Short mmCIF file of C-alpha atoms in Angstrom, two decimals:
data_model
loop_
_atom_site.label_atom_id
_atom_site.label_comp_id
_atom_site.label_asym_id
_atom_site.label_seq_id
_atom_site.Cartn_x
_atom_site.Cartn_y
_atom_site.Cartn_z
CA MET A 1 119.68 -18.98 -120.40
CA GLY A 2 118.09 -22.36 -120.07
CA GLU A 3 116.25 -25.21 -121.60
CA ASN A 4 112.84 -24.36 -120.03
CA LEU A 5 113.81 -26.30 -116.92
CA ALA A 6 111.89 -26.02 -113.72
CA PRO A 7 113.81 -24.07 -110.98
CA ALA A 8 114.38 -27.28 -109.06
CA CYS A 9 115.88 -28.97 -112.15
CA ILE A 10 118.12 -25.94 -112.87
CA ALA A 11 119.36 -26.11 -109.26
CA THR A 12 120.12 -29.82 -109.68
CA THR A 13 121.98 -29.14 -112.92
CA VAL A 14 124.22 -26.47 -111.25
CA ALA A 15 124.91 -28.83 -108.41
CA THR A 16 125.96 -31.72 -110.64
CA THR A 17 127.81 -29.91 -113.41
CA GLY A 18 128.95 -26.62 -111.85
CA ILE A 19 127.38 -24.24 -114.35
CA GLU A 20 123.91 -23.41 -115.70
CA GLN A 21 122.27 -24.65 -118.90
CA ALA A 22 123.57 -23.24 -122.17
CA GLU A 23 121.15 -21.83 -124.69
CA ALA A 24 120.04 -24.19 -127.31
CA GLY A 25 120.58 -23.76 -131.06
CA SER A 26 120.02 -26.19 -133.89
CA SER A 27 121.73 -29.11 -135.47
CA GLY A 28 121.02 -32.17 -137.60
CA ALA A 29 120.72 -35.94 -136.96
CA THR A 30 121.35 -39.22 -138.87
CA VAL A 31 119.84 -42.67 -139.33
CA ALA A 32 118.44 -44.46 -136.30
CA SER A 33 119.25 -48.13 -135.59
CA GLY A 34 117.59 -49.33 -132.41
CA SER A 35 116.65 -48.04 -128.97
CA TYR A 36 117.30 -48.48 -125.26
CA GLU A 37 116.07 -47.43 -121.89
CA ASP A 38 117.76 -45.32 -119.22
CA GLY A 39 118.64 -46.87 -115.89
CA ASP A 40 115.43 -45.71 -114.30
CA GLY A 41 113.30 -47.35 -116.98
CA SER A 42 112.39 -44.17 -118.91
CA ALA A 43 112.56 -44.28 -122.66
CA ALA A 44 115.57 -42.77 -124.29
CA SER A 45 116.41 -41.83 -127.88
CA ALA A 46 117.17 -44.31 -130.60
CA ARG A 47 120.72 -45.23 -131.43
CA LYS A 48 122.03 -43.35 -134.46
CA ALA A 49 125.03 -43.73 -136.77
CA VAL A 50 127.80 -41.17 -136.70
CA SER A 51 128.18 -39.51 -140.16
CA LYS A 52 131.32 -40.42 -142.08
CA LYS A 53 131.76 -36.75 -142.73
CA PHE A 54 132.99 -36.47 -139.19
CA PHE A 55 135.66 -39.00 -139.88
CA SER A 56 137.22 -36.97 -142.74
CA LEU A 57 136.76 -33.67 -140.81
CA LEU A 58 138.73 -35.21 -137.89
CA TRP A 59 141.32 -37.38 -139.62
CA GLY A 60 141.59 -36.13 -143.20
CA GLU A 61 141.37 -38.40 -146.26
CA LYS A 62 143.10 -41.35 -144.56
CA ILE A 63 143.42 -42.50 -141.00
CA LYS A 64 146.99 -43.65 -140.33
CA HIS A 65 147.30 -46.60 -137.98
CA ASP A 66 150.15 -45.07 -135.91
CA VAL A 67 148.16 -41.84 -135.38
CA PHE A 68 144.99 -43.67 -134.47
CA ARG A 69 146.90 -45.92 -132.08
CA ARG A 70 148.20 -42.93 -130.08
CA TRP A 71 144.60 -41.79 -129.55
CA LEU A 72 143.59 -45.10 -128.01
CA GLN A 73 143.45 -44.41 -124.29
CA GLY A 74 140.92 -43.86 -121.59
CA PHE A 75 140.81 -41.28 -118.81
CA SER A 76 142.74 -42.38 -115.70
CA PHE A 77 144.23 -40.61 -112.73
CA SER A 78 147.83 -40.58 -111.42
CA ASP A 79 148.84 -42.76 -108.49
CA PHE A 80 150.69 -39.82 -107.06
CA GLU A 81 148.32 -36.93 -107.70
CA PRO A 82 144.67 -38.01 -107.25
CA SER A 83 143.19 -35.28 -109.57
CA ALA A 84 145.76 -35.42 -112.31
CA LEU A 85 144.96 -37.28 -115.54
CA VAL A 86 147.65 -39.44 -117.14
CA GLN A 87 148.42 -39.17 -120.86
CA ARG A 88 150.04 -42.27 -122.34
CA ASP A 89 150.96 -41.17 -125.84
CA GLY A 90 151.50 -37.92 -127.66
CA GLY A 91 148.41 -36.59 -129.60
CA PRO A 92 145.40 -36.58 -127.35
CA CYS A 93 146.60 -33.72 -125.20
CA CYS A 94 144.15 -31.40 -127.02
CA VAL A 95 141.33 -33.38 -125.32
CA ILE A 96 143.01 -34.42 -122.08
CA ALA A 97 144.44 -30.97 -121.18
CA PRO A 98 141.08 -29.11 -121.62
CA VAL A 99 139.34 -31.80 -119.53
CA GLN A 100 142.05 -31.42 -116.89
CA ALA A 101 141.71 -27.61 -116.96
CA TYR A 102 137.92 -27.80 -116.42
CA LEU A 103 138.42 -30.40 -113.66
CA LEU A 104 140.87 -28.06 -111.88
CA LYS A 105 138.51 -25.14 -112.34
CA ILE A 106 135.83 -27.06 -110.44
CA LEU A 107 138.32 -28.29 -107.85
CA LEU A 108 139.67 -24.85 -107.15
CA MET A 109 136.13 -23.55 -106.46
CA GLU A 110 135.51 -26.42 -104.04
CA SER A 111 138.68 -27.32 -102.23
CA PRO A 112 141.61 -25.51 -100.57
CA GLU A 113 145.12 -26.46 -101.67
CA HIS A 114 145.66 -28.81 -98.73
CA GLY A 115 142.64 -30.85 -99.86
CA PHE A 116 144.10 -31.89 -103.16
CA ASN A 117 145.88 -34.95 -101.81
CA GLU A 118 142.83 -36.02 -99.80
CA LEU A 119 140.59 -36.73 -102.77
CA THR A 120 139.04 -40.14 -103.04
CA ALA A 121 138.60 -42.14 -106.23
CA ASP A 122 134.80 -41.46 -106.12
CA LYS A 123 135.42 -37.76 -105.79
CA CYS A 124 137.73 -37.73 -108.79
CA LYS A 125 135.24 -39.69 -110.75
CA THR A 126 132.64 -37.09 -109.99
CA LEU A 127 135.03 -34.30 -110.96
CA LEU A 128 135.80 -35.93 -114.27
CA ILE A 129 132.15 -36.24 -115.15
CA GLN A 130 131.45 -32.65 -114.13
CA ALA A 131 134.33 -31.42 -116.29
CA VAL A 132 133.07 -33.42 -119.30
CA CYS A 133 129.59 -32.05 -118.79
CA GLN A 134 130.83 -28.48 -118.67
CA ILE A 135 132.63 -28.92 -121.97
CA LEU A 136 129.62 -30.43 -123.60
CA MET A 137 127.39 -27.58 -122.39
CA LYS A 138 129.58 -25.11 -124.13
CA CYS A 139 129.45 -27.13 -127.36
CA LYS A 140 125.71 -27.82 -127.38
CA THR A 141 123.61 -26.49 -130.24
CA ASP A 142 120.31 -28.33 -129.87
CA VAL A 143 120.76 -31.67 -128.07
CA TYR A 144 123.58 -33.67 -126.47
CA ARG A 145 124.78 -36.60 -128.56
CA ILE A 146 126.67 -39.14 -126.51
CA VAL A 147 128.86 -41.36 -128.61
CA THR A 148 129.52 -44.93 -127.49
CA LEU A 149 130.64 -48.29 -128.83
CA GLU A 150 127.69 -50.55 -129.53
CA ASP A 151 127.43 -54.30 -129.57
CA ASP A 152 126.64 -56.00 -132.84
CA SER A 153 123.26 -57.03 -131.44
CA ASP A 154 120.22 -54.72 -131.57
CA ASN A 155 119.61 -54.70 -127.86
CA GLY A 156 121.16 -51.26 -127.49
CA SER A 157 123.94 -52.33 -125.01
CA ILE A 158 127.13 -50.45 -124.73
CA SER A 159 130.21 -52.35 -125.77
CA THR A 160 133.82 -51.93 -124.68
CA THR A 161 135.40 -54.74 -126.82
CA ALA A 162 136.04 -55.45 -130.39
CA THR A 163 134.51 -58.58 -132.04
CA ASN A 164 135.78 -61.33 -134.40
CA GLN A 165 139.29 -61.07 -133.04
CA SER A 166 141.38 -63.17 -130.61
CA VAL A 167 141.37 -61.07 -127.48
CA GLU A 168 141.50 -63.59 -124.65
CA SER A 169 144.79 -62.13 -123.27
CA THR A 170 143.74 -58.55 -123.37
CA VAL A 171 140.07 -58.40 -122.49
CA ASP A 172 138.80 -59.18 -119.01
CA GLU A 173 135.26 -60.20 -117.98
CA ALA A 174 134.28 -56.59 -117.45
CA GLY A 175 135.15 -55.74 -121.07
CA CYS A 176 138.16 -53.48 -120.51
CA SER A 177 140.17 -53.86 -123.72
CA GLY A 178 143.83 -53.20 -124.35
CA TYR A 179 145.07 -53.36 -120.78
CA SER A 180 146.10 -56.11 -118.35
CA LEU A 181 146.50 -55.96 -114.59
CA GLN A 182 149.96 -56.46 -113.13
CA GLN A 183 151.12 -57.13 -109.58
CA HIS A 184 151.21 -54.13 -107.27
CA ASP A 185 152.30 -53.63 -103.67
CA SER A 186 148.78 -52.40 -102.63
CA ASN A 187 145.87 -54.83 -102.53
CA GLU A 188 143.37 -52.18 -103.34
CA SER A 189 143.10 -52.94 -107.01
CA HIS A 190 142.67 -56.63 -106.34
CA ARG A 191 139.83 -56.39 -103.83
CA PRO A 192 136.73 -58.45 -104.71
CA GLY A 193 134.25 -56.36 -106.64
CA ILE A 194 136.91 -54.00 -108.06
CA ASP A 195 137.05 -54.19 -111.86
CA THR A 196 139.70 -52.81 -114.06
CA HIS A 197 137.74 -49.51 -114.63
CA ASP A 198 137.86 -48.74 -110.85
CA ALA A 199 141.39 -50.08 -110.61
CA ALA A 200 142.51 -47.57 -113.21
CA LEU A 201 141.26 -44.81 -110.87
CA ILE A 202 142.86 -46.28 -107.78
CA HIS A 203 146.18 -47.29 -109.30
CA PRO A 204 146.52 -46.55 -112.97
CA SER A 205 150.19 -47.51 -112.92
CA VAL A 206 149.13 -51.16 -112.53
CA ILE A 207 147.45 -51.00 -115.96
CA GLU A 208 149.95 -52.10 -118.47
CA ARG A 209 149.57 -51.07 -122.15
CA ALA A 210 148.99 -54.20 -124.23
CA LYS A 211 148.73 -54.43 -127.96
CA SER A 212 145.42 -52.89 -128.87
CA ILE A 213 142.64 -54.95 -130.46
CA TRP A 214 141.17 -51.85 -132.09
CA THR A 215 141.61 -50.72 -135.64
CA SER A 216 140.25 -47.45 -136.98
CA GLU A 217 137.94 -49.57 -139.22
CA ALA A 218 136.54 -51.58 -136.33
CA PHE A 219 136.13 -48.52 -134.08
CA HIS A 220 134.34 -46.43 -136.70
CA GLU A 221 132.06 -49.28 -137.69
CA ARG A 222 130.90 -49.61 -134.07
CA ILE A 223 130.39 -46.04 -132.84
CA ARG A 224 126.80 -44.82 -132.38
CA PHE A 225 125.23 -41.93 -130.53
CA ARG A 226 122.17 -41.27 -128.51
CA GLU A 227 120.47 -37.97 -127.97
CA HIS A 228 119.70 -36.32 -124.60
CA LYS A 229 117.87 -33.09 -124.15
CA HIS A 230 119.18 -32.06 -120.68
CA ILE A 231 122.66 -32.01 -119.18
CA ASP A 232 121.21 -33.93 -116.12
CA ASP A 233 120.57 -36.89 -118.43
CA VAL A 234 124.14 -36.73 -119.68
CA HIS A 235 125.46 -36.60 -116.17
CA LYS A 236 123.36 -39.59 -115.20
CA PHE A 237 124.49 -41.49 -118.25
CA TYR A 238 128.18 -41.12 -117.43
CA VAL A 239 127.61 -41.99 -113.77
CA GLN A 240 125.88 -45.26 -114.87
CA ASN A 241 128.35 -45.92 -117.71
CA PHE A 242 131.59 -44.48 -116.37
CA HIS A 243 133.57 -47.12 -118.26
CA VAL A 244 132.77 -45.26 -121.45
CA LEU A 245 135.35 -42.69 -120.29
CA THR A 246 137.86 -44.96 -118.73
CA ASP A 247 138.02 -47.78 -121.31
CA GLU A 248 140.65 -47.79 -124.01
CA CYS A 249 138.59 -45.71 -126.51
CA GLY A 250 137.38 -43.24 -123.82
CA VAL A 251 139.28 -40.22 -125.10
CA LEU A 252 138.12 -40.83 -128.68
CA LEU A 253 134.50 -41.32 -127.64
CA LEU A 254 134.46 -38.06 -125.78
CA LEU A 255 136.01 -36.30 -128.78
CA TYR A 256 133.27 -37.64 -131.09
CA THR A 257 130.70 -36.71 -128.47
CA VAL A 258 131.92 -33.09 -128.60
CA LEU A 259 131.88 -33.05 -132.37
CA GLN A 260 128.40 -34.62 -132.55
CA THR A 261 127.00 -32.32 -129.91
CA LYS A 262 128.37 -29.27 -131.70
CA GLY A 263 127.13 -30.42 -135.12
CA LEU A 264 128.98 -30.66 -138.35
CA GLU A 265 127.51 -27.58 -140.00
CA HIS A 266 128.29 -25.39 -136.95
CA ILE A 267 131.88 -26.61 -136.83
CA LEU A 268 132.48 -25.99 -140.61
CA SER A 269 130.94 -22.49 -140.30
CA GLU A 270 133.42 -21.48 -137.66
CA MET A 271 136.62 -22.95 -139.26
CA SER A 272 138.43 -20.86 -141.78
CA ASP A 273 139.43 -23.89 -143.87
CA PRO A 274 136.86 -26.71 -143.82
CA ASN A 275 139.28 -28.87 -145.75
CA GLU A 276 141.90 -28.84 -143.00
CA SER A 277 141.48 -31.85 -140.66
CA LEU A 278 141.24 -31.19 -136.94
CA ILE A 279 143.91 -33.82 -136.18
CA HIS A 280 147.28 -33.62 -137.95
CA ASP A 281 147.54 -36.58 -140.31
CA THR A 282 151.22 -37.20 -139.51
CA TYR A 283 151.84 -36.07 -135.91
CA GLY A 284 148.44 -36.77 -134.52
CA CYS A 285 148.15 -33.47 -132.59
CA GLY A 286 145.01 -31.38 -132.53
CA SER A 287 144.53 -28.14 -134.50
CA GLN A 288 144.03 -24.81 -132.82
CA ALA A 289 140.32 -25.00 -133.95
CA LEU A 290 139.95 -28.25 -132.02
CA ILE A 291 141.65 -26.82 -128.96
CA ASN A 292 139.36 -23.83 -129.09
CA LEU A 293 136.38 -26.02 -129.48
CA MET A 294 137.22 -27.92 -126.40
CA LEU A 295 137.93 -24.79 -124.34
CA THR A 296 135.22 -22.40 -125.58
CA GLY A 297 132.70 -24.45 -127.56
CA ARG A 298 133.62 -22.65 -130.83
CA ALA A 299 135.83 -24.22 -133.45
CA VAL A 300 137.46 -20.91 -134.54
CA PRO A 301 141.05 -21.22 -135.74
CA HIS A 302 142.66 -18.17 -134.17
CA VAL A 303 143.45 -17.06 -130.57
CA TRP A 304 143.10 -13.28 -130.93
CA ASP A 305 140.01 -11.38 -129.75
CA ASN A 306 136.98 -11.29 -131.94
CA GLU A 307 137.59 -11.01 -135.75
CA GLN A 308 140.58 -9.53 -137.61
CA ASP A 309 140.54 -8.27 -141.15
CA VAL A 310 143.56 -9.81 -142.94
CA GLY A 311 143.67 -8.99 -146.62
CA GLY A 312 139.97 -8.52 -146.81
CA MET A 313 139.25 -11.82 -145.01
CA LYS A 314 137.48 -11.88 -141.71
CA LEU A 315 139.40 -14.36 -139.53
CA LYS A 316 137.54 -15.45 -136.40
CA GLY A 317 139.00 -15.51 -132.95
CA ILE A 318 137.77 -15.68 -129.33
CA ASN A 319 134.61 -13.62 -128.99
CA GLN A 320 134.28 -13.44 -125.21
CA GLN A 321 136.18 -13.95 -121.94
CA SER A 322 136.72 -17.70 -121.60
CA ASP A 323 136.28 -19.87 -118.50
CA ILE A 324 139.66 -21.36 -119.09
CA GLY A 325 142.64 -19.29 -120.40
CA PHE A 326 145.22 -20.15 -123.06
CA ILE A 327 148.82 -18.92 -123.43
CA THR A 328 151.50 -20.33 -125.75
CA VAL A 329 155.21 -20.14 -126.24
CA MET A 330 154.42 -19.66 -129.94
CA GLU A 331 153.37 -16.07 -129.28
CA GLN A 332 156.88 -15.19 -128.14
CA LEU A 333 158.16 -16.67 -131.36
CA GLN A 334 155.61 -14.38 -133.14
CA TYR A 335 153.65 -17.21 -134.72
CA CYS A 336 150.42 -15.94 -133.20
CA THR A 337 148.91 -13.20 -131.03
CA VAL A 338 146.88 -14.39 -127.98
CA GLY A 339 144.15 -11.90 -127.15
CA PHE A 340 142.92 -10.47 -123.87
CA PHE A 341 140.02 -12.89 -123.57
CA TYR A 342 142.31 -15.94 -123.47
CA LYS A 343 144.99 -14.41 -121.34
CA ASN A 344 142.43 -13.11 -118.80
CA PRO A 345 139.98 -15.92 -118.18
CA LYS A 346 137.22 -16.06 -115.60
CA ASN A 347 139.20 -18.68 -113.54
CA PRO A 348 142.86 -18.81 -112.67
CA VAL A 349 143.47 -21.82 -115.01
CA TRP A 350 145.36 -21.59 -118.31
CA VAL A 351 146.12 -24.28 -120.93
CA MET A 352 149.73 -23.76 -121.98
CA GLY A 353 150.89 -24.54 -125.48
CA SER A 354 154.36 -25.49 -126.65
CA ASP A 355 155.19 -26.44 -130.24
CA THR A 356 154.27 -30.11 -129.54
CA HIS A 357 152.19 -30.44 -126.43
CA LEU A 358 149.54 -28.92 -124.14
CA THR A 359 149.82 -28.63 -120.36
CA VAL A 360 147.89 -26.74 -117.70
CA LEU A 361 148.84 -23.87 -115.38
CA PHE A 362 146.68 -22.83 -112.39
CA SER A 363 146.72 -21.00 -109.09
CA HIS A 364 144.77 -20.69 -105.89
CA GLU A 365 145.13 -16.82 -106.12
CA LYS A 366 141.70 -15.60 -107.20
CA ARG A 367 143.02 -12.06 -107.68
CA LEU A 368 144.86 -13.19 -110.82
CA VAL A 369 141.48 -13.02 -112.60
CA SER A 370 139.97 -9.96 -110.80
CA PRO A 371 138.59 -7.15 -113.03
CA GLU A 372 141.19 -4.81 -114.58
CA THR A 373 141.87 -1.50 -112.84
CA PRO A 374 141.94 1.71 -115.03
CA GLY A 375 145.77 1.64 -114.92
CA GLU A 376 145.95 -2.01 -116.14
CA ILE A 377 143.46 -1.15 -118.97
CA ALA A 378 145.75 1.72 -119.94
CA ARG A 379 148.79 -0.56 -120.02
CA ARG A 380 146.95 -3.05 -122.18
CA VAL A 381 145.77 -0.37 -124.60
CA PHE A 382 149.23 1.20 -124.75
CA ARG A 383 150.73 -2.17 -125.68
CA GLN A 384 148.30 -2.48 -128.57
CA PHE A 385 150.19 0.44 -130.11
CA ASP A 386 153.51 -1.14 -129.11
CA PRO A 387 153.56 -4.42 -131.10
CA ASP A 388 157.26 -5.01 -130.40
CA GLU A 389 156.69 -4.63 -126.71
CA SER A 390 159.51 -2.07 -126.53
CA ASN A 391 157.63 -0.06 -123.76
CA PHE A 392 157.31 3.00 -125.96
CA ILE A 393 155.11 4.20 -128.77
CA PRO A 394 155.60 6.71 -131.59
CA SER A 395 154.47 10.10 -130.35
CA ALA A 396 152.33 10.44 -133.49
CA VAL A 397 149.88 7.83 -132.16
CA LEU A 398 149.30 9.53 -128.82
CA GLN A 399 145.94 10.86 -129.91
CA ASP A 400 144.83 7.33 -130.93
CA VAL A 401 145.82 6.01 -127.51
CA LEU A 402 143.93 8.73 -125.69
CA CYS A 403 140.87 8.04 -127.84
CA ALA A 404 141.00 4.33 -127.17
CA LEU A 405 141.09 5.10 -123.42
CA GLU A 406 138.24 7.58 -123.77
CA LEU A 407 140.49 10.35 -122.38
CA VAL A 408 140.62 14.02 -123.59
CA SER A 409 141.89 13.89 -127.21
CA GLU A 410 141.37 17.39 -128.59
CA PRO A 411 144.27 18.34 -130.87
CA GLU A 412 145.52 21.25 -128.75
CA TYR A 413 145.56 19.04 -125.64
CA VAL A 414 147.31 16.21 -127.48
CA GLU A 415 150.07 18.61 -128.62
CA LEU A 416 150.54 19.84 -125.09
CA MET A 417 150.83 16.27 -123.79
CA ARG A 418 153.18 15.27 -126.63
CA SER A 419 155.61 18.07 -125.80
CA ARG A 420 155.53 17.11 -122.13
CA LEU A 421 155.90 13.41 -122.66
CA ASP A 422 158.57 13.84 -125.39
CA PRO A 423 160.47 16.92 -124.29
CA GLU A 424 163.54 16.14 -126.34
CA ASN A 425 161.44 15.63 -129.45
CA LEU A 426 162.73 12.11 -130.02
CA GLY A 427 159.42 11.03 -131.55
CA ILE A 428 158.68 8.36 -128.86
CA ILE A 429 156.66 8.31 -125.62
CA LEU A 430 157.79 5.93 -122.90
CA LEU A 431 155.26 3.70 -121.05
CA ASN A 432 156.42 4.86 -117.61
CA ALA A 433 156.14 8.49 -118.54
CA PHE A 434 152.59 7.88 -119.98
CA MET A 435 151.43 6.10 -116.90
CA SER A 436 152.99 8.68 -114.47
CA GLU A 437 151.16 11.48 -116.34
CA PHE A 438 147.70 9.95 -116.76
CA PHE A 439 147.57 7.30 -114.00
CA PRO A 440 149.86 8.56 -111.19
CA ASP A 441 148.00 6.67 -108.44
CA GLU A 442 147.81 3.40 -110.33
CA LYS A 443 146.66 0.43 -108.26
CA LYS A 444 147.28 -3.20 -109.20
CA SER A 445 144.59 -5.81 -109.03
CA THR A 446 147.22 -8.61 -109.49
CA PRO A 447 149.29 -9.38 -106.37
CA ASP A 448 153.07 -9.12 -106.43
CA THR A 449 153.49 -12.76 -105.37
CA PHE A 450 151.30 -15.78 -105.92
CA ASP A 451 151.46 -19.54 -106.14
CA LEU A 452 151.53 -21.36 -109.51
CA LEU A 453 150.99 -25.02 -110.15
CA HIS A 454 151.65 -26.82 -113.42
CA TYR A 455 150.30 -30.09 -114.80
CA ASN A 456 151.88 -32.17 -117.48
CA GLY A 457 150.04 -35.44 -118.19
CA ILE A 458 152.94 -37.40 -119.69
CA PRO A 459 154.79 -39.33 -117.02
CA ASN A 460 158.19 -39.14 -118.75
CA SER A 461 157.89 -35.30 -118.73
CA ASN A 462 157.68 -35.22 -114.96
CA TYR A 463 160.33 -35.57 -112.32
CA GLY A 464 160.67 -39.20 -111.39
CA ASN A 465 158.50 -40.23 -114.31
CA VAL A 466 155.29 -39.82 -112.26
CA VAL A 467 152.52 -37.37 -112.95
CA LYS A 468 152.36 -34.79 -110.16
CA TYR A 469 151.68 -31.06 -109.98
CA SER A 470 154.83 -28.90 -109.98
CA ARG A 471 154.53 -26.12 -107.48
CA GLY A 472 156.10 -22.77 -107.72
CA GLN A 473 156.12 -19.27 -106.14
CA ALA A 474 155.83 -16.34 -108.63
CA VAL A 475 157.13 -12.79 -108.21
CA LEU A 476 156.16 -9.91 -110.38
CA LEU A 477 159.22 -7.63 -110.59
CA GLU A 478 159.01 -3.84 -110.66
CA SER A 479 160.92 -3.40 -113.87
CA ASP A 480 159.04 -3.37 -117.20
CA VAL A 481 162.15 -4.80 -118.89
CA ARG A 482 161.57 -8.40 -119.98
CA MET A 483 164.48 -10.74 -119.43
CA CYS A 484 164.38 -13.26 -122.27
CA ASN A 485 165.86 -16.69 -121.81
CA PRO A 486 165.39 -18.93 -124.93
CA SER A 487 166.57 -21.92 -122.96
CA ASP A 488 163.60 -21.65 -120.56
CA PRO A 489 160.38 -22.29 -122.56
CA MET A 490 158.33 -22.21 -119.33
CA LEU A 491 159.44 -18.70 -118.46
CA THR A 492 159.12 -17.57 -122.01
CA CYS A 493 155.48 -18.80 -122.14
CA LEU A 494 154.68 -17.22 -118.75
CA GLN A 495 156.09 -13.84 -119.81
CA THR A 496 153.45 -13.63 -122.65
CA LYS A 497 150.95 -13.19 -119.83
CA TRP A 498 153.17 -11.62 -117.13
CA PRO A 499 156.15 -9.89 -118.84
CA ASN A 500 158.05 -9.17 -115.59
CA ILE A 501 157.50 -12.57 -113.92
CA GLU A 502 160.04 -14.80 -112.20
CA VAL A 503 159.18 -18.16 -110.66
CA ASN A 504 160.96 -20.21 -108.07
CA TRP A 505 159.90 -23.79 -108.67
CA SER A 506 159.93 -26.38 -105.96
CA GLY A 507 163.11 -28.36 -105.89
CA HIS A 508 164.61 -25.88 -108.35
CA ARG A 509 163.26 -27.95 -111.17
CA THR A 510 161.42 -26.03 -113.90
CA PRO A 511 158.54 -28.18 -115.20
CA SER A 512 158.55 -29.18 -118.91
CA LEU A 513 156.07 -27.87 -121.44
CA ASN A 514 156.70 -30.87 -123.71
#
């Protein structure tokens, strides 16, 4: 699956972005307004205006100032956890958490746990660009469309400031708007040649939030996009223009880049309700369709596997195993059903959803995502016929379970097994009895104990008000009986993936999902 790249170019792509090229599709474009050249002097595509249809798709009929303001932030890393992104306001977690998840996926493949605190600012910069590229590769239909803020002039230069406003107190010479540097114990951020973009990577806590100069009108008047055919060009662009990600509008610019790269028609075709905005017009949080787009490249509105027929309507879910998983406390509350593809991703990284926020769970234990054993497949299929998770099924559906597992399901054999598994004729078959009969030598692919780490990008939601990974040691208990604790949302969410899990968190502090 490639873009007709030469083998050497493909190898370079894998080295810089971590995955191979995605297959191209088709998408449209809009009106051109100028041109520019890449850093090496090669001609690049013309600047093009972003369609206003994207504005209403994202924000609804009207963009509220308070909601837009919460989305005004760039990507920056924590002082206390070099690879952890910081989220300043509620709302943009549906972009920041997926980027963090892909960053951790790359990091877990490259570095052992003890190397997490040894990462340099340059390495974290590279990880962030790689994570962004991987997300865009999943969203690509025909070409990559990188959205930036343009100057009013026609020279094609990339802007980071607003115009026609008094911004002397909030804009430095490098053009980083909305933040001002404060005193800090370390002199690193004040070395000659270090601008505020690099300072934000070295010590983001020295960047104080000032009153933003941006309004939604000014922002949307100035955004433009350029087209790139290959992911190598995208990677090169962000290396040369890293401030596009770290400036005040960085998160929004990436969001529009994802939407433009996916294409309006493709997004609308995957959504069940094209009239529903991707960002809630009151709370500013992203819809499930937007979360799915960031994680899988498809803007489907549901988290179950494939399609489900509900009242004659085909409702789209996740159609294949995802690179990054997703679990949510809302499943325990029976608001949704997360499918196998999301619960069992290709990498031990899961985005976790509460009712208001997204965080990230990950582990160094690769066996958490190893292929299912026959016994684990049997347990999963059994639970499909046990929607209440009571660890038993009606004896009448035994034949259906055996058929689903491709076991012997002749009527005479089924009756014999039914009488053996339900000797008292109670009309139920217990999970343990079923497994003992059909899979007596069951082997587990998942270890009994493993490490878990949790990321929450909001400083106030972390111990000591600093963004750091929370570390815990998980144990899978022998019992199939789930111990529910409504006062522990973290455990409740984890139990949707591992029903019999217990976790001892470092310092006896359970991390927050909010």
